[in-house]
CSV table of C-alpha atoms in Angstrom, one decimal:
chain,number,residue,atom,x,y,z
A,1,MET,CA,-1.9,-1.1,31.2
A,2,ARG,CA,0.0,-4.3,30.9
A,3,LYS,CA,2.7,-2.5,28.8
A,4,GLY,CA,3.1,0.2,31.5
A,5,TYR,CA,3.6,-2.5,34.1
A,6,ASP,CA,6.2,-4.3,31.9
A,7,ILE,CA,8.1,-1.0,31.4
A,8,ALA,CA,8.1,-0.2,35.1
A,9,VAL,CA,9.4,-3.7,36.0
A,10,SER,CA,12.3,-3.5,33.5
A,11,PHE,CA,13.1,0.0,34.7
A,12,VAL,CA,13.3,-1.1,38.3
A,13,LEU,CA,15.4,-4.1,37.3
A,14,ALA,CA,17.9,-2.0,35.3
A,15,VAL,CA,18.3,0.5,38.1
A,16,GLY,CA,18.8,-2.4,40.5
A,17,VAL,CA,21.5,-4.0,38.4
A,18,TRP,CA,23.2,-0.6,38.1
A,19,GLN,CA,23.1,-0.1,41.9
A,20,LEU,CA,24.5,-3.6,42.4
A,21,VAL,CA,27.4,-3.0,40.1
A,22,VAL,CA,28.2,0.2,42.0
A,23,TRP,CA,28.1,-1.7,45.3
A,24,ALA,CA,29.9,-4.8,44.1
A,25,THR,CA,32.8,-3.0,42.4
A,26,GLY,CA,33.2,-0.1,44.8
A,27,VAL,CA,33.8,2.1,41.8
A,28,PRO,CA,34.3,5.8,42.8
A,29,HIS,CA,31.4,8.1,42.1
A,30,TYR,CA,33.4,10.2,39.7
A,31,ILE,CA,33.7,7.2,37.5
A,32,LEU,CA,30.3,5.7,37.9
A,33,PRO,CA,27.8,7.3,40.2
A,34,GLY,CA,24.9,5.2,41.6
A,35,PRO,CA,21.3,5.8,40.6
A,36,TYR,CA,20.5,7.7,43.8
A,37,ARG,CA,23.4,10.1,43.4
A,38,VAL,CA,22.2,10.8,39.8
A,39,TRP,CA,18.7,11.5,41.1
A,40,GLN,CA,20.1,13.9,43.7
A,41,SER,CA,22.0,15.7,41.0
A,42,PHE,CA,19.0,15.8,38.8
A,43,VAL,CA,16.9,17.4,41.5
A,44,PHE,CA,19.6,19.8,42.6
A,45,ASN,CA,20.4,20.9,39.0
A,46,PHE,CA,16.9,20.8,37.7
A,47,PRO,CA,16.7,24.4,36.5
A,48,LEU,CA,20.1,24.2,34.8
A,49,ILE,CA,19.2,20.9,33.1
A,50,MET,CA,15.8,22.2,31.9
A,51,GLU,CA,17.4,25.4,30.6
A,52,HIS,CA,19.7,23.3,28.4
A,53,ALA,CA,17.1,20.7,27.6
A,54,GLN,CA,14.8,23.5,26.1
A,55,ILE,CA,17.5,24.3,23.6
A,56,THR,CA,18.1,20.7,22.6
A,57,ILE,CA,14.3,20.0,22.4
A,58,ALA,CA,13.8,23.0,20.2
A,59,GLU,CA,16.7,21.9,17.9
A,60,VAL,CA,15.2,18.4,17.6
A,61,LEU,CA,11.6,19.4,17.0
A,62,ILE,CA,12.5,22.0,14.4
A,63,GLY,CA,14.9,19.6,12.7
A,64,PHE,CA,12.3,16.8,12.8
A,65,VAL,CA,9.6,18.9,11.2
A,66,ILE,CA,11.9,20.3,8.5
A,67,GLY,CA,13.7,17.0,7.9
A,68,ALA,CA,10.5,15.0,7.7
A,69,ALA,CA,8.9,17.6,5.3
A,70,LEU,CA,12.0,17.5,3.1
A,71,GLY,CA,12.2,13.7,3.1
A,72,MET,CA,8.5,13.4,2.2
A,73,THR,CA,8.8,16.0,-0.5
A,74,THR,CA,11.8,14.2,-1.9
A,75,ALA,CA,10.0,10.8,-1.9
A,76,MET,CA,7.0,12.3,-3.8
A,77,HIS,CA,9.3,14.0,-6.2
A,78,LEU,CA,11.2,10.7,-6.9
A,79,MET,CA,7.9,9.0,-7.4
A,80,VAL,CA,6.6,11.4,-10.1
A,81,SER,CA,9.8,12.2,-11.9
A,82,PRO,CA,11.8,9.5,-13.7
A,83,ALA,CA,14.7,12.0,-14.1
A,84,ALA,CA,14.8,12.4,-10.4
A,85,ARG,CA,14.9,8.7,-10.0
A,86,ARG,CA,17.8,8.4,-12.4
A,87,PHE,CA,19.9,11.3,-11.2
A,88,MET,CA,19.0,12.0,-7.6
A,89,LEU,CA,18.6,8.5,-6.2
A,90,PRO,CA,22.3,7.5,-6.8
A,91,VAL,CA,23.4,10.8,-5.1
A,92,MET,CA,21.1,10.1,-2.2
A,93,VAL,CA,22.4,6.6,-1.7
A,94,PHE,CA,26.0,7.7,-2.0
A,95,SER,CA,25.4,10.5,0.5
A,96,GLN,CA,24.6,7.8,3.0
A,97,ALA,CA,28.1,6.6,2.8
A,98,VAL,CA,29.3,9.9,4.2
A,99,PRO,CA,29.0,9.7,8.0
A,100,VAL,CA,26.9,12.7,9.1
A,101,PHE,CA,29.1,13.0,12.2
A,102,ALA,CA,32.0,13.9,10.0
A,103,LEU,CA,30.1,16.9,8.7
A,104,ALA,CA,29.4,18.3,12.2
A,105,PRO,CA,32.6,20.4,12.4
A,106,ILE,CA,32.1,21.9,8.9
A,107,LEU,CA,28.5,22.7,9.7
A,108,THR,CA,29.6,24.5,12.8
A,109,LEU,CA,32.2,26.4,10.8
A,110,TRP,CA,29.5,27.4,8.3
A,111,LEU,CA,26.6,28.0,10.5
A,112,GLY,CA,28.1,29.0,13.8
A,113,TYR,CA,27.8,27.9,17.4
A,114,GLY,CA,24.1,28.6,17.6
A,115,ILE,CA,21.2,26.2,17.1
A,116,ALA,CA,21.2,26.5,13.3
A,117,SER,CA,24.1,24.0,12.8
A,118,LYS,CA,22.4,21.5,15.2
A,119,ILE,CA,19.1,21.8,13.4
A,120,VAL,CA,20.8,21.1,10.1
A,121,MET,CA,22.6,18.0,11.7
A,122,ALA,CA,19.2,16.7,12.8
A,123,ILE,CA,17.7,17.4,9.4
A,124,LEU,CA,20.6,15.6,7.7
A,125,ILE,CA,20.4,12.6,9.9
A,126,ILE,CA,16.6,12.0,9.5
A,127,TYR,CA,16.2,13.1,5.9
A,128,PHE,CA,17.3,9.8,4.4
A,129,PRO,CA,15.3,7.4,6.5
A,130,VAL,CA,12.1,9.4,6.0
A,131,ALA,CA,12.7,9.8,2.2
A,132,SER,CA,13.7,6.2,1.6
A,133,ASN,CA,10.9,4.6,3.7
A,134,PHE,CA,8.2,6.8,2.2
A,135,PHE,CA,9.5,6.3,-1.3
A,136,ASP,CA,9.6,2.5,-0.8
A,137,GLY,CA,6.0,2.7,0.4
A,138,LEU,CA,4.9,4.8,-2.6
A,139,ARG,CA,6.6,2.5,-5.0
A,140,ARG,CA,5.3,-0.7,-3.6
A,141,CYS,CA,1.6,0.1,-4.1
A,142,ASP,CA,-0.3,-3.0,-5.2
A,143,PRO,CA,0.0,-3.1,-9.0
A,144,GLY,CA,-3.5,-4.6,-9.3
A,145,LEU,CA,-4.9,-1.5,-7.6
A,146,LEU,CA,-3.0,0.7,-10.0
A,147,ASP,CA,-4.3,-1.2,-12.9
A,148,LEU,CA,-7.8,-0.8,-11.5
A,149,ALA,CA,-7.3,2.9,-11.1
A,150,GLN,CA,-6.2,3.1,-14.8
A,151,THR,CA,-9.4,1.3,-16.0
A,152,MET,CA,-11.4,3.7,-13.9
A,153,GLY,CA,-9.8,6.7,-15.7
A,154,ALA,CA,-7.8,8.1,-12.8
A,155,SER,CA,-5.2,10.7,-13.6
A,156,GLU,CA,-1.5,10.3,-12.5
A,157,THR,CA,-1.9,12.9,-9.8
A,158,SER,CA,-5.0,11.5,-8.4
A,159,THR,CA,-3.5,8.0,-8.4
A,160,LEU,CA,-0.5,9.3,-6.5
A,161,LEU,CA,-2.6,11.3,-4.0
A,162,ARG,CA,-5.5,9.0,-3.5
A,163,LEU,CA,-3.9,5.5,-3.9
A,164,ARG,CA,-0.2,5.5,-3.5
A,165,LEU,CA,0.0,8.1,-0.7
A,166,PRO,CA,-2.5,6.5,1.7
A,167,ALA,CA,-1.1,3.0,0.9
A,168,ALA,CA,2.4,4.3,1.8
A,169,LEU,CA,1.4,5.8,5.1
A,170,PRO,CA,2.5,2.7,7.1
A,171,SER,CA,6.0,2.9,5.6
A,172,LEU,CA,6.1,6.7,6.2
A,173,GLY,CA,5.2,5.9,9.8
A,174,SER,CA,8.3,3.6,10.1
A,175,GLY,CA,10.4,6.3,8.6
A,176,LEU,CA,9.1,8.9,11.1
A,177,ARG,CA,9.6,6.6,14.1
A,178,LEU,CA,13.2,6.1,13.0
A,179,ALA,CA,13.6,9.8,12.6
A,180,ALA,CA,12.3,10.4,16.1
A,181,VAL,CA,15.1,8.4,17.5
A,182,TYR,CA,17.8,9.7,15.1
A,183,ALA,CA,17.0,13.4,15.4
A,184,PRO,CA,18.3,13.8,19.0
A,185,ILE,CA,21.5,12.0,18.0
A,186,GLY,CA,22.1,14.6,15.3
A,187,ALA,CA,21.4,17.5,17.6
A,188,VAL,CA,23.6,16.3,20.4
A,189,ILE,CA,26.5,15.5,18.0
A,190,GLY,CA,26.2,19.0,16.8
A,191,GLU,CA,26.4,20.3,20.3
A,192,TRP,CA,29.4,18.2,21.1
A,193,VAL,CA,31.3,19.7,18.2
A,194,GLY,CA,30.7,23.2,19.1
A,195,SER,CA,28.1,25.0,21.2
A,196,SER,CA,27.5,27.0,24.3
A,197,GLN,CA,24.1,25.5,25.2
A,198,GLY,CA,22.0,22.4,25.0
A,199,LEU,CA,22.1,19.0,26.7
A,200,GLY,CA,25.1,17.8,24.6
A,201,TYR,CA,27.1,20.9,25.8
A,202,LEU,CA,26.0,20.3,29.4
A,203,MET,CA,27.1,16.7,29.2
A,204,LEU,CA,30.5,17.5,27.8
A,205,LEU,CA,30.9,20.3,30.4
A,206,ALA,CA,29.9,18.0,33.3
A,207,ASN,CA,32.2,15.3,32.0
A,208,GLY,CA,35.1,17.7,31.8
A,209,ARG,CA,34.6,18.7,35.4
A,210,ALA,CA,34.2,15.1,36.6
A,211,LYS,CA,30.6,15.8,37.5
A,212,ILE,CA,29.6,12.4,36.2
A,213,ASP,CA,26.3,12.4,38.1
A,214,LEU,CA,25.2,15.6,36.3
A,215,MET,CA,26.3,14.1,33.0
A,216,PHE,CA,24.1,11.0,33.7
A,217,ALA,CA,21.2,13.2,34.8
A,218,ALA,CA,21.4,15.2,31.5
A,219,LEU,CA,21.7,11.9,29.6
A,220,PHE,CA,18.6,10.6,31.2
A,221,VAL,CA,16.6,13.7,30.3
A,222,LEU,CA,17.8,13.3,26.7
A,223,ALA,CA,16.8,9.6,26.7
A,224,LEU,CA,13.4,10.4,28.3
A,225,PHE,CA,12.7,13.0,25.7
A,226,THR,CA,13.7,10.7,22.9
A,227,VAL,CA,11.4,7.9,24.2
A,228,ALA,CA,8.5,10.4,24.5
A,229,LEU,CA,9.0,11.7,21.0
A,230,HIS,CA,9.2,8.2,19.6
A,231,ALA,CA,6.0,7.3,21.5
A,232,LEU,CA,4.2,10.4,20.3
A,233,VAL,CA,5.2,9.9,16.6
A,234,GLY,CA,4.3,6.2,16.9
A,235,ARG,CA,0.9,7.0,18.3
A,236,ALA,CA,0.3,9.6,15.6
A,237,SER,CA,1.3,7.3,12.8
A,238,LYS,CA,-0.8,4.5,14.2
A,239,ARG,CA,-3.8,6.7,14.3
A,240,MET,CA,-3.2,7.6,10.6
A,241,THR,CA,-3.0,4.0,9.6
A,242,ASP,CA,-5.4,2.2,12.0
A,243,TRP,CA,-6.5,0.1,9.0
A,244,SER,CA,-3.1,-1.6,8.6
A,245,GLY,CA,-2.6,-4.7,10.8
B,1,MET,CA,-37.0,2.3,-9.4
B,2,ALA,CA,-34.8,3.4,-12.3
B,3,LEU,CA,-31.6,2.0,-10.9
B,4,SER,CA,-29.4,0.9,-13.8
B,5,THR,CA,-27.9,-2.3,-12.5
B,6,SER,CA,-29.0,-3.9,-15.7
B,7,SER,CA,-28.8,-3.0,-19.4
B,8,PRO,CA,-26.9,0.3,-19.5
B,9,ALA,CA,-27.7,1.2,-23.1
B,10,SER,CA,-29.6,-0.2,-26.0
B,11,GLY,CA,-27.6,-1.3,-29.0
B,12,LEU,CA,-24.8,-2.5,-26.8
B,13,PRO,CA,-21.7,-3.4,-28.9
B,14,GLY,CA,-19.7,-6.5,-29.0
B,15,VAL,CA,-15.9,-6.4,-29.4
B,16,THR,CA,-13.4,-8.1,-31.7
B,17,LEU,CA,-9.7,-8.3,-31.1
B,18,GLN,CA,-7.4,-9.4,-34.0
B,19,GLY,CA,-3.7,-9.6,-34.2
B,20,ASP,CA,-0.3,-10.9,-33.0
B,21,PHE,CA,1.3,-10.5,-29.7
B,22,SER,CA,4.9,-11.1,-28.7
B,23,HIS,CA,6.8,-10.7,-25.5
B,24,GLN,CA,10.6,-10.4,-25.6
B,25,HIS,CA,10.7,-11.7,-29.2
B,26,GLN,CA,8.7,-14.7,-28.3
B,27,VAL,CA,5.4,-15.0,-30.0
B,28,LEU,CA,2.5,-15.5,-27.6
B,29,PHE,CA,-0.2,-15.6,-30.3
B,30,ARG,CA,-0.4,-15.0,-34.0
B,31,ASP,CA,-3.4,-14.2,-36.2
B,32,LEU,CA,-5.6,-14.6,-33.2
B,33,GLU,CA,-9.3,-13.5,-33.4
B,34,LEU,CA,-11.3,-13.0,-30.3
B,35,ARG,CA,-14.9,-12.2,-30.6
B,36,VAL,CA,-16.8,-11.1,-27.5
B,37,GLU,CA,-20.6,-11.0,-28.3
B,38,ALA,CA,-22.7,-8.1,-27.2
B,39,ALA,CA,-24.7,-8.4,-24.0
B,40,GLU,CA,-23.5,-12.0,-23.4
B,41,TRP,CA,-21.0,-14.0,-21.3
B,42,THR,CA,-18.0,-15.3,-23.2
B,43,CYS,CA,-15.9,-17.7,-21.1
B,44,LEU,CA,-12.2,-18.1,-21.9
B,45,LEU,CA,-10.3,-21.2,-20.7
B,46,GLY,CA,-6.9,-22.5,-21.3
B,47,PRO,CA,-3.6,-23.5,-19.6
B,48,SER,CA,-1.7,-21.0,-17.5
B,49,GLY,CA,0.7,-18.9,-19.4
B,50,VAL,CA,-1.1,-19.2,-22.8
B,51,GLY,CA,-2.0,-15.5,-22.8
B,52,LYS,CA,-5.6,-15.3,-21.4
B,53,SER,CA,-4.7,-12.5,-19.0
B,54,THR,CA,-2.7,-10.7,-21.7
B,55,LEU,CA,-5.9,-10.7,-23.9
B,56,LEU,CA,-7.8,-9.2,-20.9
B,57,ARG,CA,-5.2,-6.6,-20.3
B,58,LEU,CA,-5.1,-5.6,-24.0
B,59,LEU,CA,-8.9,-5.1,-23.9
B,60,ALA,CA,-8.6,-3.2,-20.6
B,61,GLY,CA,-6.0,-0.9,-22.2
B,62,LEU,CA,-3.4,-1.9,-19.5
B,63,GLU,CA,0.3,-2.3,-19.8
B,64,THR,CA,1.2,-5.8,-21.1
B,65,GLY,CA,5.0,-5.6,-21.2
B,66,GLY,CA,4.9,-6.9,-24.8
B,67,ALA,CA,4.1,-5.8,-28.3
B,68,PHE,CA,0.6,-6.1,-29.8
B,69,THR,CA,0.1,-5.5,-33.5
B,70,GLY,CA,-3.5,-5.7,-34.6
B,71,THR,CA,-6.8,-4.1,-33.9
B,72,ILE,CA,-9.4,-3.9,-31.2
B,73,ASP,CA,-12.7,-3.0,-32.7
B,74,THR,CA,-16.1,-2.4,-31.2
B,75,ASP,CA,-19.3,-2.9,-33.2
B,76,ASP,CA,-20.1,0.8,-32.8
B,77,HIS,CA,-16.5,1.8,-33.7
B,78,PHE,CA,-16.1,3.9,-30.6
B,79,PRO,CA,-12.9,3.2,-28.7
B,80,LEU,CA,-13.1,0.7,-25.9
B,81,GLN,CA,-11.1,2.9,-23.5
B,82,GLY,CA,-13.2,4.4,-20.7
B,83,ARG,CA,-16.0,1.8,-21.3
B,84,VAL,CA,-14.5,-1.2,-19.5
B,85,ALA,CA,-14.9,-2.3,-15.9
B,86,TYR,CA,-12.4,-4.8,-14.5
B,87,MET,CA,-12.7,-7.4,-11.7
B,88,GLY,CA,-9.9,-9.7,-10.8
B,89,GLN,CA,-9.1,-12.7,-8.5
B,90,ALA,CA,-7.9,-10.3,-5.8
B,91,ASP,CA,-10.6,-8.1,-4.5
B,92,LEU,CA,-8.3,-5.0,-4.8
B,93,LEU,CA,-10.1,-3.1,-2.1
B,94,ALA,CA,-8.3,-0.1,-0.6
B,95,PRO,CA,-7.8,-1.2,3.0
B,96,TRP,CA,-8.0,2.3,4.4
B,97,LEU,CA,-11.4,3.0,2.9
B,98,ASN,CA,-14.7,1.7,4.2
B,99,ILE,CA,-17.0,-0.4,2.0
B,100,HIS,CA,-19.1,2.6,0.9
B,101,ASP,CA,-16.0,4.6,-0.1
B,102,ASN,CA,-14.5,1.6,-1.8
B,103,VAL,CA,-17.5,1.2,-4.0
B,104,LEU,CA,-17.1,4.9,-4.8
B,105,LEU,CA,-13.4,4.5,-5.6
B,106,GLY,CA,-13.8,5.4,-9.3
B,107,ALA,CA,-15.6,8.7,-8.6
B,108,ARG,CA,-12.9,9.5,-5.9
B,109,LEU,CA,-10.1,8.8,-8.4
B,110,ARG,CA,-11.7,10.8,-11.2
B,111,GLY,CA,-12.6,13.6,-8.9
B,112,SER,CA,-16.2,13.5,-10.0
B,113,ALA,CA,-19.2,13.9,-7.7
B,114,PRO,CA,-19.9,10.7,-5.9
B,115,ASP,CA,-23.4,9.2,-6.2
B,116,HIS,CA,-23.8,8.1,-2.5
B,117,GLY,CA,-27.4,6.9,-3.0
B,118,ARG,CA,-26.5,4.7,-5.9
B,119,ALA,CA,-23.5,3.3,-4.0
B,120,GLU,CA,-25.8,2.4,-1.0
B,121,THR,CA,-28.3,0.7,-3.4
B,122,LEU,CA,-25.6,-1.4,-5.0
B,123,ILE,CA,-24.2,-2.3,-1.6
B,124,ALA,CA,-27.6,-3.5,-0.6
B,125,ARG,CA,-28.0,-5.3,-3.9
B,126,VAL,CA,-24.9,-7.4,-3.1
B,127,GLY,CA,-26.3,-8.0,0.4
B,128,LEU,CA,-23.9,-5.9,2.4
B,129,ALA,CA,-26.2,-3.1,3.6
B,130,ASP,CA,-25.3,-3.8,7.2
B,131,HIS,CA,-21.5,-3.6,6.5
B,132,THR,CA,-21.3,-0.3,4.6
B,133,ALA,CA,-19.2,1.5,7.2
B,134,LYS,CA,-16.8,-1.4,7.8
B,135,ARG,CA,-13.3,-1.7,6.4
B,136,PRO,CA,-12.4,-4.6,4.1
B,137,ALA,CA,-10.3,-6.3,6.8
B,138,ALA,CA,-13.5,-6.9,8.8
B,139,LEU,CA,-15.1,-8.9,5.9
B,140,SER,CA,-14.8,-12.4,4.7
B,141,GLY,CA,-13.3,-13.2,1.3
B,142,GLY,CA,-16.7,-13.8,-0.3
B,143,MET,CA,-18.0,-10.5,1.1
B,144,ARG,CA,-15.0,-8.6,-0.1
B,145,GLN,CA,-15.5,-10.0,-3.6
B,146,ARG,CA,-19.1,-8.8,-3.4
B,147,VAL,CA,-17.8,-5.3,-2.7
B,148,ALA,CA,-15.6,-5.6,-5.7
B,149,LEU,CA,-18.7,-6.6,-7.8
B,150,ALA,CA,-20.6,-3.6,-6.4
B,151,ARG,CA,-17.6,-1.4,-7.3
B,152,ALA,CA,-17.5,-2.8,-10.9
B,153,LEU,CA,-21.3,-2.2,-11.2
B,154,MET,CA,-20.9,1.4,-9.8
B,155,GLU,CA,-18.7,2.1,-12.8
B,156,ASP,CA,-21.7,1.2,-15.0
B,157,ARG,CA,-19.6,0.3,-18.0
B,158,PRO,CA,-20.9,-1.7,-21.0
B,159,PHE,CA,-17.9,-4.0,-21.1
B,160,VAL,CA,-16.9,-6.1,-18.1
B,161,LEU,CA,-13.7,-8.0,-17.9
B,162,LEU,CA,-13.5,-10.7,-15.2
B,163,ASP,CA,-10.2,-12.4,-14.5
B,164,GLU,CA,-10.9,-15.4,-12.4
B,165,PRO,CA,-13.0,-13.4,-9.9
B,166,PHE,CA,-14.3,-16.4,-8.1
B,167,ALA,CA,-11.3,-18.6,-8.1
B,168,ALA,CA,-10.2,-17.9,-4.5
B,169,LEU,CA,-13.7,-18.5,-3.0
B,170,ASP,CA,-15.0,-21.7,-1.4
B,171,ALA,CA,-17.3,-23.8,-3.4
B,172,LYS,CA,-20.6,-22.6,-1.9
B,173,THR,CA,-19.6,-18.9,-2.0
B,174,ARG,CA,-18.4,-19.3,-5.5
B,175,ALA,CA,-21.7,-20.7,-6.7
B,176,GLU,CA,-23.6,-17.9,-5.0
B,177,MET,CA,-21.2,-15.3,-6.4
B,178,GLN,CA,-21.7,-16.7,-9.9
B,179,GLU,CA,-25.4,-16.4,-9.6
B,180,LEU,CA,-25.2,-12.9,-8.2
B,181,ALA,CA,-22.8,-11.7,-10.8
B,182,PHE,CA,-24.7,-13.2,-13.6
B,183,GLU,CA,-27.9,-11.5,-12.4
B,184,LEU,CA,-26.4,-8.1,-11.8
B,185,LEU,CA,-24.3,-8.0,-15.0
B,186,ALA,CA,-27.2,-9.0,-17.2
B,187,GLY,CA,-27.2,-7.0,-20.4
B,188,ARG,CA,-23.5,-6.2,-20.3
B,189,THR,CA,-20.8,-7.6,-22.6
B,190,VAL,CA,-18.8,-9.9,-20.3
B,191,LEU,CA,-15.5,-11.7,-20.9
B,192,LEU,CA,-14.7,-14.1,-18.1
B,193,VAL,CA,-11.3,-15.7,-17.8
B,194,THR,CA,-11.5,-18.9,-15.8
B,195,HIS,CA,-9.7,-22.1,-15.0
B,196,ASP,CA,-12.9,-23.8,-13.9
B,197,PRO,CA,-14.8,-25.9,-16.5
B,198,SER,CA,-17.9,-26.0,-14.3
B,199,GLU,CA,-17.9,-22.2,-14.1
B,200,ALA,CA,-17.7,-22.0,-17.9
B,201,ALA,CA,-20.4,-24.6,-18.3
B,202,ARG,CA,-22.8,-22.7,-16.0
B,203,LEU,CA,-22.1,-19.1,-17.2
B,204,GLY,CA,-21.0,-19.1,-20.8
B,205,HIS,CA,-23.2,-18.1,-23.7
B,206,HIS,CA,-20.0,-18.8,-25.6
B,207,ILE,CA,-17.0,-20.9,-24.5
B,208,LEU,CA,-13.6,-20.4,-25.9
B,209,ILE,CA,-10.4,-22.5,-25.3
B,210,MET,CA,-7.2,-20.8,-25.8
B,211,THR,CA,-4.2,-22.8,-26.9
B,212,ALA,CA,-0.8,-22.0,-28.3
B,213,ASN,CA,-2.4,-22.3,-31.8
B,214,GLY,CA,-5.2,-19.9,-31.1
B,215,LEU,CA,-8.8,-19.9,-29.9
B,216,ASN,CA,-11.1,-22.8,-30.3
B,217,ARG,CA,-14.9,-22.5,-29.9
B,218,HIS,CA,-16.4,-25.1,-27.6
B,219,PRO,CA,-20.0,-26.0,-28.0
B,220,THR,CA,-22.4,-24.7,-25.2
B,221,PRO,CA,-25.5,-26.4,-23.9
B,222,SER,CA,-28.8,-25.4,-25.5
B,223,ARG,CA,-30.2,-24.1,-22.3
B,224,PRO,CA,-29.3,-20.4,-21.8
B,225,PRO,CA,-27.2,-19.4,-18.8
B,226,ILE,CA,-27.1,-19.3,-15.9
B,227,ARG,CA,-27.5,-23.0,-15.8
B,228,PRO,CA,-28.1,-25.1,-12.7
B,229,TYR,CA,-24.9,-26.7,-11.6
B,230,ASP,CA,-26.5,-30.1,-11.4
B,231,ALA,CA,-28.5,-30.0,-14.7
B,232,PRO,CA,-27.4,-33.0,-16.9
B,233,GLU,CA,-26.5,-30.7,-19.8
B,234,THR,CA,-24.3,-28.5,-17.5
B,235,LEU,CA,-22.5,-31.6,-16.2
B,236,ALA,CA,-22.1,-33.0,-19.7
B,237,ALA,CA,-20.6,-29.7,-20.9
B,238,GLN,CA,-18.3,-29.6,-17.9
B,239,ILE,CA,-17.1,-33.1,-18.7
B,240,ALA,CA,-16.6,-32.4,-22.4
B,241,LEU,CA,-14.7,-29.2,-21.5
B,242,MET,CA,-12.5,-31.1,-19.0
B,243,SER,CA,-11.5,-33.7,-21.6
B,244,GLN,CA,-10.9,-31.1,-24.1
B,245,LEU,CA,-8.6,-29.2,-21.7
B,246,ARG,CA,-6.8,-32.4,-20.8
B,247,SER,CA,-6.1,-33.3,-24.4
B,248,GLN,CA,-4.3,-29.9,-24.9
B,249,PRO,CA,-0.5,-29.9,-24.7
B,250,ASP,CA,0.9,-27.7,-21.9
B,251,ALA,CA,1.7,-24.1,-22.8
């Protein structure tokens, strides 16, 4: 309750500052529209924005599920296979030096203007945070607990599934929360580089036609969705790990 | 009721460890002989870093990071592996499992059928019947260590290795835990590593002091354990142990 109140207050404050800036500077609406103008545009263009939002949301959700699944599988694989740790880990770390954004044009070239290239962008951008956070969690299991499991006659598989995995759930949760914020970035970058639908496309189009109010309206829908996804993932991971402080 | 919290099997074996151990080309001990008598408490004292925990890990079959050459022999000549229960200074409870499931951890990990009834009886035996559905975070340090004791008993192994299990507890809880553990582990072959002379004086059928030159046997009071903490012979043994420890050079 208290938290909802805090959020409402900071929202009103931010909108107030925005409106003040618009008034104080007298900036034209095609450079920076005021909050009311953006709201009007949102209401007027609601069907259009929703049509594009659907596409982006689908890209993000599909990318999130596949990327998270791939990341988790990779982490488990790294945990059980010394060869994977030796040969895959350096490649994974190096791949992080390549900015995913730079890959967007090539992905569009390979996969086309449809949603596939955007889904792959989202997957690429969330794969590493999920894999590395989860792997860290799996690896950092209390050595005393592992010793105990050994004296109890536990197999490697059962130690992984019944000790390391549950102990790593808080770390997996942090990875997934990061992924919830990153996935929309990936999808929108993909849309900017080449697409005919989605919020990223709509923002670029509105920007090009000096409909800055529509651009902001689309941006807010995107931000709202990201916050909602983050909250949902946060709540789900908290429920999974209600035992950890 | 035929609950086996006491003597698991007749003809319980003792265990003897003999050999050398080195870690990164540094000899930790050489020609050492450790004898743990059957169905009795052997207390092992000595300065930190002298290798007490290494001995315990060797007996438990755990990774030591060093090289052991020698033998670990039981009186019945069956391997020690699979017959050892371990309890350490940290309670090592899984924070995501409740007390009942923590006590059943061994069965969970082995994928064998859990004996829920026996778990409940052991939890009641350590005085936690009202807390069985709680998670470890909801319990005090002493209560958590009692859960760890119930979990060790649940394993029902003839050999029990204790690595300073009471060291982190306050004085009153520690004394109570010593009494509870001694009662519940009766009939098992116990090796207790401790830093506390009074603990050894109370609990030990045998008291060993480990130094860089090997193991020295320290005399124990004639009264059998568990000895009252305030009995003159317990106190005398404690004082003698303390002076013995103080006369040792640092490891």
